[in-house]
PDB file of C-alpha atoms in Angstrom:
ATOM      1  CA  UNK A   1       0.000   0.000   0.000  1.00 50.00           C
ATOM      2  CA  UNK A   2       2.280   3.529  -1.203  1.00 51.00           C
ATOM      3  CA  UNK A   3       1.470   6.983   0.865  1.00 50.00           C
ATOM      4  CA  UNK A   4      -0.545   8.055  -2.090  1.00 52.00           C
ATOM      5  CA  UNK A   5      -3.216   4.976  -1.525  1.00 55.00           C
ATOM      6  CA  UNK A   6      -3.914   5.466   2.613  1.00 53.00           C
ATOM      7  CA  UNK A   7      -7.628   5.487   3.247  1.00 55.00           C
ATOM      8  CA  UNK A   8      -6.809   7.326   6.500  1.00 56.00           C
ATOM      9  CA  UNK A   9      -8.154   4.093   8.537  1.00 60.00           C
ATOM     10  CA  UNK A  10      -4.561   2.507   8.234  1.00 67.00           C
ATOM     11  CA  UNK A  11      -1.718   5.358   8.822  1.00 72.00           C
ATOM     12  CA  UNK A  12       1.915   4.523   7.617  1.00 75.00           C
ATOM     13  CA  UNK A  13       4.818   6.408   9.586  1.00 71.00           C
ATOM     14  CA  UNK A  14       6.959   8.360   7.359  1.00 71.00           C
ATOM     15  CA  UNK A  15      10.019   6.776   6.374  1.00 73.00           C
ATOM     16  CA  UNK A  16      13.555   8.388   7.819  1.00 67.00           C
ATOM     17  CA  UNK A  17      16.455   8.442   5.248  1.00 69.00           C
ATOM     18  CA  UNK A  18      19.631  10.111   5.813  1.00 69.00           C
ATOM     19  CA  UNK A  19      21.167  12.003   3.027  1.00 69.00           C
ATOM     20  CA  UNK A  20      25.224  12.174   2.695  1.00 65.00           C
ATOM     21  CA  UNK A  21      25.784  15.772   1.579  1.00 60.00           C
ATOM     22  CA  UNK A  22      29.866  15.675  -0.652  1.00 59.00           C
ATOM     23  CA  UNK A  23      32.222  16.122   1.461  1.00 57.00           C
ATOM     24  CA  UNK A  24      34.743  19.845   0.761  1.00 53.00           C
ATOM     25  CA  UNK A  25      37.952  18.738   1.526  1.00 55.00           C
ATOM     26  CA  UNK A  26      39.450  22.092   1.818  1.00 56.00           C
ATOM     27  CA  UNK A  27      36.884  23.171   4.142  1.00 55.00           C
ATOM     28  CA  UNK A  28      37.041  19.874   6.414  1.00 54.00           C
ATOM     29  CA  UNK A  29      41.060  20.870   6.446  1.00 55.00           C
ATOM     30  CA  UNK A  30      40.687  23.592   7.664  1.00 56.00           C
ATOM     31  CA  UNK A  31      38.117  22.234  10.090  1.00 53.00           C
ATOM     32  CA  UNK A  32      41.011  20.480  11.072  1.00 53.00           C
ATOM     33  CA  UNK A  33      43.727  22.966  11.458  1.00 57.00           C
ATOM     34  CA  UNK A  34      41.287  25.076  13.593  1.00 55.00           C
ATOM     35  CA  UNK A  35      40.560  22.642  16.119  1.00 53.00           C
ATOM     36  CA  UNK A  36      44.591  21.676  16.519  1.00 53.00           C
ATOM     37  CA  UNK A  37      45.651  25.154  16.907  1.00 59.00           C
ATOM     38  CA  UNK A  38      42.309  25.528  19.415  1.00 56.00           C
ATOM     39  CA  UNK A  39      43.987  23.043  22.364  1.00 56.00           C
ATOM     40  CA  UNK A  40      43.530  19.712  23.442  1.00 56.00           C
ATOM     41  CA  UNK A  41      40.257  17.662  22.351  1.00 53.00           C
ATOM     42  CA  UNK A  42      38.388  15.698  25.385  1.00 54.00           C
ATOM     43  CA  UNK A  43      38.594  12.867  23.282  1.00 52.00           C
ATOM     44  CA  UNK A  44      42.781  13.108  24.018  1.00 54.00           C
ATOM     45  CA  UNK A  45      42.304  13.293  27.461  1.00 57.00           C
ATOM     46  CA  UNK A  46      40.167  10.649  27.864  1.00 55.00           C
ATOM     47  CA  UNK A  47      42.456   8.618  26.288  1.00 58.00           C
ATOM     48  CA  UNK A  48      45.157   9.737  28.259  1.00 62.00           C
ATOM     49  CA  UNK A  49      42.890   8.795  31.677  1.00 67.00           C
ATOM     50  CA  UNK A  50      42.528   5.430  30.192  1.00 73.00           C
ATOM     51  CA  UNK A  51      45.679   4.768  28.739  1.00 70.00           C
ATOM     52  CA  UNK A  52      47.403   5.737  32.366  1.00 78.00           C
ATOM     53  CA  UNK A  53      44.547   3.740  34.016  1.00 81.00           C
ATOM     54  CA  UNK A  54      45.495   0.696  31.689  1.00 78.00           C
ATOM     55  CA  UNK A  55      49.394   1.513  32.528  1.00 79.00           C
ATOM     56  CA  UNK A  56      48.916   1.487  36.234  1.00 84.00           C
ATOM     57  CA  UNK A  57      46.557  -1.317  35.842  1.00 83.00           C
ATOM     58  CA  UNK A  58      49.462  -3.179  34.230  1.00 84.00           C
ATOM     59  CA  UNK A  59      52.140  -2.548  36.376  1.00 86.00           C
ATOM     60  CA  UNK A  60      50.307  -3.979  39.466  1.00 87.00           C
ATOM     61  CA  UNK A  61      49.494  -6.931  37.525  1.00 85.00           C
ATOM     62  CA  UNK A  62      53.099  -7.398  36.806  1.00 87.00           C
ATOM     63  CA  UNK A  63      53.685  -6.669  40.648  1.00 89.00           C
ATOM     64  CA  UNK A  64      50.906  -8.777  42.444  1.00 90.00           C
ATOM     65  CA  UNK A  65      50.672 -11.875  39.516  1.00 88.00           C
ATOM     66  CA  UNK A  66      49.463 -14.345  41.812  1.00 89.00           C
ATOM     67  CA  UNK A  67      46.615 -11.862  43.026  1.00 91.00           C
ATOM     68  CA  UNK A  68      45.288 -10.829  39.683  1.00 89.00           C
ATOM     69  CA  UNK A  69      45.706 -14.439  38.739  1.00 89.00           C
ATOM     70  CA  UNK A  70      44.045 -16.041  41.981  1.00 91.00           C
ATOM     71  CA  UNK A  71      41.515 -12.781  41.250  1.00 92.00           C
ATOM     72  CA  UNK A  72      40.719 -14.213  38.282  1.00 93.00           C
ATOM     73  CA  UNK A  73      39.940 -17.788  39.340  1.00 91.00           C
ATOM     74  CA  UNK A  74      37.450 -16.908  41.726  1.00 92.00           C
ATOM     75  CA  UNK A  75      35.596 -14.623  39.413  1.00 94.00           C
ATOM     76  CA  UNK A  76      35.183 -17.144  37.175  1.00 93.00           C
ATOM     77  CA  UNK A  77      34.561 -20.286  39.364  1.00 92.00           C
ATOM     78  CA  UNK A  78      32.086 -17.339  40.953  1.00 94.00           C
ATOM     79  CA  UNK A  79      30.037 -17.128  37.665  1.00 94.00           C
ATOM     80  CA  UNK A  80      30.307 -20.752  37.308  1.00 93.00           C
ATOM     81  CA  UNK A  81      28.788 -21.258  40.388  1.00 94.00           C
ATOM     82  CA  UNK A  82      25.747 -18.622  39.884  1.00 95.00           C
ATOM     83  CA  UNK A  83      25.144 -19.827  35.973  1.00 95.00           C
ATOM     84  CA  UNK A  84      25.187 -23.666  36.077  1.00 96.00           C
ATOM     85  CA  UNK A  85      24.898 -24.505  39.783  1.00 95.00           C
ATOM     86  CA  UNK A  86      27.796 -25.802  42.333  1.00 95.00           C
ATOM     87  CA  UNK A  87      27.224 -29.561  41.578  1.00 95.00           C
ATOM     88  CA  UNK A  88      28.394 -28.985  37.744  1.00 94.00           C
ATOM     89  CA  UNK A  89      31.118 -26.790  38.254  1.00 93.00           C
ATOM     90  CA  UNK A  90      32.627 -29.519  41.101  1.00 94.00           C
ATOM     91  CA  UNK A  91      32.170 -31.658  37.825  1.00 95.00           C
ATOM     92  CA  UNK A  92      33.989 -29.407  35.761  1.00 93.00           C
ATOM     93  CA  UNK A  93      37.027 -28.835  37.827  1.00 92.00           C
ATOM     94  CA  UNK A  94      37.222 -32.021  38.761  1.00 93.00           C
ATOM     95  CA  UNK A  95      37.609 -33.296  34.761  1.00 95.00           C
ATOM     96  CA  UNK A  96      39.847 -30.198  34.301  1.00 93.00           C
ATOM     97  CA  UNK A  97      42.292 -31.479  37.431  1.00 90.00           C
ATOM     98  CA  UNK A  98      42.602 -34.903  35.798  1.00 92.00           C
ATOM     99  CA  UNK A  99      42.824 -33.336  31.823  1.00 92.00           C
ATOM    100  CA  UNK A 100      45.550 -31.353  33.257  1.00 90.00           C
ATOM    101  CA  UNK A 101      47.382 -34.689  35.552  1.00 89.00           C
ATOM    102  CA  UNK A 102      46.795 -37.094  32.195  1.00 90.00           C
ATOM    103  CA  UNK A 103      48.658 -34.350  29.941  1.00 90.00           C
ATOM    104  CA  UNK A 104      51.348 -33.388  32.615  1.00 89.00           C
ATOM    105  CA  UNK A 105      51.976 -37.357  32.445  1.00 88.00           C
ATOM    106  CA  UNK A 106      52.038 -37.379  28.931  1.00 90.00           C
ATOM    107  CA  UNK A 107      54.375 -34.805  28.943  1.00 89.00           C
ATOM    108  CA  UNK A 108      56.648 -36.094  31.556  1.00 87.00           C
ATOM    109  CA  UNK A 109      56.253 -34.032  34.143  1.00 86.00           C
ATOM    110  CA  UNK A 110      54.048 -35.441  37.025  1.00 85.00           C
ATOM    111  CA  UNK A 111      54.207 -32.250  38.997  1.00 87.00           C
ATOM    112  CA  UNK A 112      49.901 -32.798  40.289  1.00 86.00           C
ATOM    113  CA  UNK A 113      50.400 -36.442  40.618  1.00 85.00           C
ATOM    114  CA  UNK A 114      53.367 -36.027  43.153  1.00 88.00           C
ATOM    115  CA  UNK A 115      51.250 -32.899  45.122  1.00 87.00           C
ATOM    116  CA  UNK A 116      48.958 -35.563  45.519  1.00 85.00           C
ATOM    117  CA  UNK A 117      51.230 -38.667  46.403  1.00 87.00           C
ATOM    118  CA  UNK A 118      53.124 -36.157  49.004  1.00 88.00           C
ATOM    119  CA  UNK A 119      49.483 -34.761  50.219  1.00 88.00           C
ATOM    120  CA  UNK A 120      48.248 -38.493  50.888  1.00 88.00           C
ATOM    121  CA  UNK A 121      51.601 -39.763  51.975  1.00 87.00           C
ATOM    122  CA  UNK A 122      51.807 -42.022  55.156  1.00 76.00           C
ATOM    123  CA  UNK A 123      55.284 -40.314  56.150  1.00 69.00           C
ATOM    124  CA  UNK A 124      54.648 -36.746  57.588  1.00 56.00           C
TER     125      UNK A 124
END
């Protein structure tokens, strides 16, 4: 049914279209050169703020690995836990553990099988 057609019982909303007008390129230059000579843009400080906050964010990762790292394992066993339930993430870390023991064996080096033979030992 085209806009000439309506009855006036059904109404059609008028359709949005966005024109690109050409583009002067001496005129966006000079855009340009106006706004550099006019100070810095909020867009470069805001990157600065984030770029330090990344830096900073960086260097106490580098400092403190086993905190962002340990961090980062309870997040995620966290989410885990509130999306698919305690039960099935006990599941999943427990097939993780042994993917990682069968693969450490396969690679020679039984470093989770001896935590385990030392942890169950009878000699203490």
């Amino acid at each position: 049914m085209s806009d000439s057609q309506n009855t006036g019982s059904r109404k059609t909303a008028p359709k949005l279209s966005i024109e690109k007008a050409p583009a002067d390129t001496e005129q966006g230059a000079a855009f340009h050169e106006d706004a550099a000579q006019a100070g810095p843009d909020i867009r470069d400080e805001a990157v600065g703020f984030i770029k330090g906050l990344g830096a900073s964010a960086w260097a106490y990762a580098s400092s403190h690995h086993y905190t962002v790292l340990y961090g980062f394992i309870g997040f995620v066993l966290a989410v885990l836990i509130l999306t698919i339930g305690l039960w099935s993430t006990i599941v999943i870390a427990v097939f993780a553990g042994v993917g990682a023991a069968l693969g450490q064996i396969r690679d020679g080096d039984n470093g989770i099988v001896n935590f385990f033979s030392r942890l169950f030992s009878r000699k203490r």
